[in-house]
PDB file of C-alpha atoms in Angstrom:
ATOM      1  CA  MET A   1     -31.761-106.701  48.010  1.00 90.00           C
ATOM      2  CA  ARG A   2     -31.935-105.445  51.584  1.00 94.00           C
ATOM      3  CA  ILE A   3     -28.983-106.359  53.804  1.00 94.00           C
ATOM      4  CA  GLU A   4     -28.298-105.727  57.454  1.00 95.00           C
ATOM      5  CA  PHE A   5     -24.729-105.717  58.707  1.00 96.00           C
ATOM      6  CA  ASN A   6     -22.418-103.826  61.024  1.00 97.00           C
ATOM      7  CA  VAL A   7     -19.640-101.469  59.937  1.00 97.00           C
ATOM      8  CA  ASP A   8     -17.285-100.050  62.543  1.00 96.00           C
ATOM      9  CA  GLY A   9     -19.767-100.695  65.331  1.00 95.00           C
ATOM     10  CA  LYS A  10     -22.760 -99.180  63.525  1.00 95.00           C
ATOM     11  CA  ASP A  11     -25.694-101.324  62.473  1.00 96.00           C
ATOM     12  CA  LEU A  12     -26.690-100.638  58.868  1.00 95.00           C
ATOM     13  CA  SER A  13     -29.581-101.671  56.683  1.00 95.00           C
ATOM     14  CA  LEU A  14     -29.075-100.969  52.982  1.00 94.00           C
ATOM     15  CA  THR A  15     -30.778-101.821  49.732  1.00 94.00           C
ATOM     16  CA  VAL A  16     -28.171-102.772  47.134  1.00 93.00           C
ATOM     17  CA  ASN A  17     -27.645-105.063  44.178  1.00 93.00           C
ATOM     18  CA  SER A  18     -26.839-108.523  45.573  1.00 93.00           C
ATOM     19  CA  THR A  19     -23.571-108.757  43.613  1.00 92.00           C
ATOM     20  CA  LYS A  20     -22.281-105.271  44.394  1.00 93.00           C
ATOM     21  CA  PRO A  21     -18.872-105.628  46.061  1.00 93.00           C
ATOM     22  CA  LEU A  22     -18.312-104.495  49.621  1.00 93.00           C
ATOM     23  CA  SER A  23     -15.614-102.030  48.499  1.00 91.00           C
ATOM     24  CA  LEU A  24     -18.150-100.077  46.442  1.00 91.00           C
ATOM     25  CA  ILE A  25     -20.745-100.239  49.201  1.00 93.00           C
ATOM     26  CA  LEU A  26     -18.222 -98.811  51.676  1.00 92.00           C
ATOM     27  CA  MET A  27     -17.169 -96.065  49.257  1.00 89.00           C
ATOM     28  CA  GLU A  28     -20.601 -95.063  47.973  1.00 89.00           C
ATOM     29  CA  SER A  29     -23.091 -95.823  50.732  1.00 89.00           C
ATOM     30  CA  VAL A  30     -21.136 -95.737  53.980  1.00 89.00           C
ATOM     31  CA  ASP A  31     -18.532 -93.038  53.179  1.00 80.00           C
ATOM     32  CA  ILE A  32     -15.508 -94.926  54.453  1.00 85.00           C
ATOM     33  CA  SER A  33     -12.396 -92.922  53.640  1.00 81.00           C
ATOM     34  CA  SER A  34      -9.846 -95.734  54.065  1.00 83.00           C
ATOM     35  CA  VAL A  35     -11.294 -97.695  51.115  1.00 80.00           C
ATOM     36  CA  LYS A  36     -10.377 -95.383  48.260  1.00 69.00           C
ATOM     37  CA  THR A  37     -10.259 -97.640  45.266  1.00 65.00           C
ATOM     38  CA  HIS A  38     -12.198-100.353  43.543  1.00 60.00           C
ATOM     39  CA  CYS A  39     -10.125-102.563  41.265  1.00 69.00           C
ATOM     40  CA  ASN A  40     -12.978-104.778  40.010  1.00 61.00           C
ATOM     41  CA  GLY A  41     -11.521-107.788  41.779  1.00 60.00           C
ATOM     42  CA  LYS A  42      -8.005-107.521  40.368  1.00 64.00           C
ATOM     43  CA  HIS A  43      -6.528-108.135  43.835  1.00 66.00           C
ATOM     44  CA  CYS A  44      -4.492-104.942  44.222  1.00 75.00           C
ATOM     45  CA  GLY A  45      -4.819-105.303  47.997  1.00 79.00           C
ATOM     46  CA  LYS A  46      -5.737-101.704  48.787  1.00 84.00           C
ATOM     47  CA  CYS A  47      -9.268-102.412  50.027  1.00 89.00           C
ATOM     48  CA  MET A  48      -8.551-104.662  53.013  1.00 92.00           C
ATOM     49  CA  VAL A  49     -11.096-104.818  55.833  1.00 95.00           C
ATOM     50  CA  LEU A  50     -11.638-107.128  58.775  1.00 97.00           C
ATOM     51  CA  PHE A  51     -14.702-109.171  57.793  1.00 97.00           C
ATOM     52  CA  ASN A  52     -15.980-111.098  60.812  1.00 97.00           C
ATOM     53  CA  GLY A  53     -12.482-110.713  62.270  1.00 95.00           C
ATOM     54  CA  LYS A  54     -10.577-111.950  59.202  1.00 96.00           C
ATOM     55  CA  ALA A  55      -8.592-109.718  56.825  1.00 95.00           C
ATOM     56  CA  VAL A  56     -10.169-109.858  53.363  1.00 93.00           C
ATOM     57  CA  LEU A  57     -10.130-107.851  50.157  1.00 91.00           C
ATOM     58  CA  SER A  58     -13.468-106.034  50.181  1.00 92.00           C
ATOM     59  CA  CYS A  59     -13.632-106.003  46.370  1.00 90.00           C
ATOM     60  CA  LEU A  60     -14.141-109.786  46.506  1.00 90.00           C
ATOM     61  CA  ILE A  61     -17.045-109.804  48.990  1.00 94.00           C
ATOM     62  CA  PRO A  62     -20.470-109.537  47.287  1.00 95.00           C
ATOM     63  CA  ALA A  63     -23.362-107.833  49.062  1.00 95.00           C
ATOM     64  CA  PHE A  64     -25.262-111.090  49.531  1.00 95.00           C
ATOM     65  CA  ALA A  65     -22.438-112.346  51.791  1.00 96.00           C
ATOM     66  CA  LEU A  66     -22.784-109.373  54.145  1.00 96.00           C
ATOM     67  CA  LYS A  67     -25.958-110.474  55.919  1.00 95.00           C
ATOM     68  CA  ASP A  68     -25.440-110.185  59.691  1.00 95.00           C
ATOM     69  CA  SER A  69     -21.683-109.720  59.278  1.00 97.00           C
ATOM     70  CA  SER A  70     -19.333-107.394  61.110  1.00 98.00           C
ATOM     71  CA  ILE A  71     -16.871-105.230  59.187  1.00 97.00           C
ATOM     72  CA  ILE A  72     -14.047-103.230  60.750  1.00 97.00           C
ATOM     73  CA  THR A  73     -12.389-100.685  58.481  1.00 96.00           C
ATOM     74  CA  PHE A  74      -9.116 -98.876  59.017  1.00 96.00           C
ATOM     75  CA  ASP A  75     -11.156 -95.738  59.778  1.00 95.00           C
ATOM     76  CA  SER A  76     -12.235 -97.139  63.149  1.00 96.00           C
ATOM     77  CA  PHE A  77      -9.334 -99.518  63.738  1.00 97.00           C
ATOM     78  CA  SER A  78      -6.851 -96.626  63.609  1.00 97.00           C
ATOM     79  CA  LYS A  79      -8.487 -95.233  66.784  1.00 96.00           C
ATOM     80  CA  SER A  80      -7.932 -98.422  68.774  1.00 96.00           C
ATOM     81  CA  ARG A  81      -5.318 -99.488  71.276  1.00 95.00           C
ATOM     82  CA  ASP A  82      -4.472-102.480  69.059  1.00 96.00           C
ATOM     83  CA  TYR A  83      -3.531-100.104  66.241  1.00 98.00           C
ATOM     84  CA  ARG A  84      -0.959 -98.421  68.464  1.00 97.00           C
ATOM     85  CA  ASP A  85       0.846-101.758  68.910  1.00 97.00           C
ATOM     86  CA  ILE A  86       1.334-102.008  65.145  1.00 98.00           C
ATOM     87  CA  GLU A  87       2.249 -98.355  64.859  1.00 98.00           C
ATOM     88  CA  ARG A  88       4.975 -98.906  67.488  1.00 98.00           C
ATOM     89  CA  ALA A  89       6.234-101.936  65.547  1.00 98.00           C
ATOM     90  CA  TYR A  90       6.552 -99.776  62.411  1.00 98.00           C
ATOM     91  CA  PHE A  91       8.564 -97.263  64.419  1.00 98.00           C
ATOM     92  CA  ASN A  92      10.711 -99.877  66.207  1.00 97.00           C
ATOM     93  CA  THR A  93      11.637-101.686  62.991  1.00 98.00           C
ATOM     94  CA  GLY A  94      12.075 -98.515  60.947  1.00 97.00           C
ATOM     95  CA  ILE A  95       9.868-100.095  58.283  1.00 97.00           C
ATOM     96  CA  SER A  96       6.522 -98.661  57.295  1.00 96.00           C
ATOM     97  CA  PRO A  97       4.179 -99.213  54.352  1.00 95.00           C
ATOM     98  CA  CYS A  98       3.604 -96.468  51.814  1.00 93.00           C
ATOM     99  CA  LYS A  99       0.468 -94.344  52.108  1.00 92.00           C
ATOM    100  CA  ASN A 100      -1.244 -96.360  49.349  1.00 89.00           C
ATOM    101  CA  CYS A 101      -1.218 -99.640  51.259  1.00 90.00           C
ATOM    102  CA  TYR A 102      -0.741 -98.501  54.866  1.00 95.00           C
ATOM    103  CA  ALA A 103      -4.335 -99.248  55.879  1.00 94.00           C
ATOM    104  CA  SER A 104      -4.396-102.660  54.217  1.00 93.00           C
ATOM    105  CA  GLN A 105      -0.998-103.747  55.541  1.00 95.00           C
ATOM    106  CA  THR A 106      -2.011-102.673  59.047  1.00 97.00           C
ATOM    107  CA  LEU A 107      -5.304-104.602  58.989  1.00 97.00           C
ATOM    108  CA  LEU A 108      -3.551-107.677  57.623  1.00 96.00           C
ATOM    109  CA  ILE A 109      -1.004-107.506  60.437  1.00 97.00           C
ATOM    110  CA  GLU A 110      -3.843-107.160  62.955  1.00 97.00           C
ATOM    111  CA  ASP A 111      -5.487-110.305  61.603  1.00 96.00           C
ATOM    112  CA  ILE A 112      -2.224-112.199  62.045  1.00 96.00           C
ATOM    113  CA  LEU A 113      -1.669-110.821  65.557  1.00 96.00           C
ATOM    114  CA  ARG A 114      -5.143-111.867  66.681  1.00 95.00           C
ATOM    115  CA  ARG A 115      -4.318-115.471  65.832  1.00 93.00           C
ATOM    116  CA  TYR A 116      -1.019-115.533  67.718  1.00 92.00           C
ATOM    117  CA  GLU A 117      -1.244-113.049  70.593  1.00 88.00           C
ATOM    118  CA  ASN A 118      -2.761-115.393  73.181  1.00 86.00           C
ATOM    119  CA  ASN A 119      -0.385-118.308  72.842  1.00 83.00           C
ATOM    120  CA  ASP A 120       3.334-118.871  73.148  1.00 81.00           C
ATOM    121  CA  PHE A 121       4.152-120.573  69.896  1.00 82.00           C
ATOM    122  CA  PRO A 122       5.998-118.663  67.182  1.00 86.00           C
ATOM    123  CA  ILE A 123       4.290-117.479  64.045  1.00 90.00           C
ATOM    124  CA  ASN A 124       4.132-119.728  61.015  1.00 92.00           C
ATOM    125  CA  THR A 125       6.540-117.885  58.720  1.00 94.00           C
ATOM    126  CA  GLN A 126       5.297-119.535  55.521  1.00 94.00           C
ATOM    127  CA  GLU A 127       1.674-118.722  56.350  1.00 92.00           C
ATOM    128  CA  VAL A 128       2.485-115.085  57.124  1.00 93.00           C
ATOM    129  CA  LEU A 129       4.528-114.650  53.952  1.00 91.00           C
ATOM    130  CA  GLN A 130       1.758-116.200  51.879  1.00 92.00           C
ATOM    131  CA  GLU A 131      -0.799-113.838  53.414  1.00 89.00           C
ATOM    132  CA  SER A 132       1.437-110.830  52.820  1.00 89.00           C
ATOM    133  CA  SER A 133       1.188-111.561  49.093  1.00 87.00           C
ATOM    134  CA  LEU A 134      -2.476-110.468  49.214  1.00 85.00           C
ATOM    135  CA  ILE A 135      -1.215-106.893  48.948  1.00 88.00           C
ATOM    136  CA  LYS A 136       0.471-106.243  45.619  1.00 86.00           C
ATOM    137  CA  CYS A 137       2.364-103.125  46.677  1.00 87.00           C
ATOM    138  CA  HIS A 138       6.146-103.677  46.862  1.00 88.00           C
ATOM    139  CA  CYS A 139       6.949-100.965  49.405  1.00 92.00           C
ATOM    140  CA  ILE A 140       7.767-103.650  52.007  1.00 93.00           C
ATOM    141  CA  ASP A 141       9.655-106.799  51.137  1.00 92.00           C
ATOM    142  CA  PRO A 142       8.604-110.107  52.744  1.00 92.00           C
ATOM    143  CA  THR A 143      11.481-109.993  55.254  1.00 93.00           C
ATOM    144  CA  GLY A 144      10.429-106.515  56.365  1.00 95.00           C
ATOM    145  CA  PHE A 145       6.794-107.573  56.668  1.00 96.00           C
ATOM    146  CA  LEU A 146       7.836-110.506  58.846  1.00 96.00           C
ATOM    147  CA  ALA A 147       9.971-108.209  61.020  1.00 96.00           C
ATOM    148  CA  ILE A 148       7.002-105.888  61.587  1.00 97.00           C
ATOM    149  CA  VAL A 149       4.700-108.787  62.479  1.00 97.00           C
ATOM    150  CA  ASN A 150       7.230-110.216  64.936  1.00 96.00           C
ATOM    151  CA  ALA A 151       7.846-106.807  66.545  1.00 97.00           C
ATOM    152  CA  ALA A 152       4.115-106.143  66.852  1.00 97.00           C
ATOM    153  CA  LEU A 153       3.558-109.594  68.337  1.00 95.00           C
ATOM    154  CA  VAL A 154       6.161-108.945  71.059  1.00 94.00           C
ATOM    155  CA  ILE A 155       4.522-105.598  71.852  1.00 95.00           C
ATOM    156  CA  ARG A 156       1.024-107.103  71.912  1.00 95.00           C
ATOM    157  CA  ARG A 157       1.991-110.043  74.098  1.00 91.00           C
ATOM    158  CA  LYS A 158       3.736-107.735  76.604  1.00 90.00           C
ATOM    159  CA  ARG A 159       0.649-105.512  76.755  1.00 86.00           C
ATOM    160  CA  ASN A 160      -1.600-108.532  77.270  1.00 79.00           C
ATOM    161  CA  VAL A 161       0.589-109.808  80.139  1.00 77.00           C
ATOM    162  CA  ARG A 162       0.429-106.420  81.854  1.00 71.00           C
ATOM    163  CA  ARG A 163      -3.352-106.343  81.431  1.00 66.00           C
ATOM    164  CA  ALA A 164      -3.776-109.824  82.920  1.00 57.00           C
TER     165      ALA A 164
END
């Protein structure tokens, strides 16, 4: 099957098996270094990407679902201004994910921030905690994850006010 999609701002056209998971496509055909593992859909949480703006586990996205989609990996996200907001939140809270899940935790936090940064209402704690369970690593407890999200949201909102 031939699919056309965008990864980190680059338009790609690949011929792959229609059921091949995105994680393997990124590892084998696109040479993305931030996706280092394929768990065969066991939900370890270490293959997170932003798929059309939403944080998803790439091992669960089959090739046939990629048509005309946009994927952002940690490789490109880590060079963005938005990444620096999250990096500052890690520093300010003194809490940081381990190297095994750093990329996935960061992309998940970015997904959450995008939903809340342009409005004044507080985050939905239950929703955020439920989403944090997508990543099976226990290096950050739920309270710590929530603290990072809240700190990053304050940083992001302040930056957005200055920009406006």
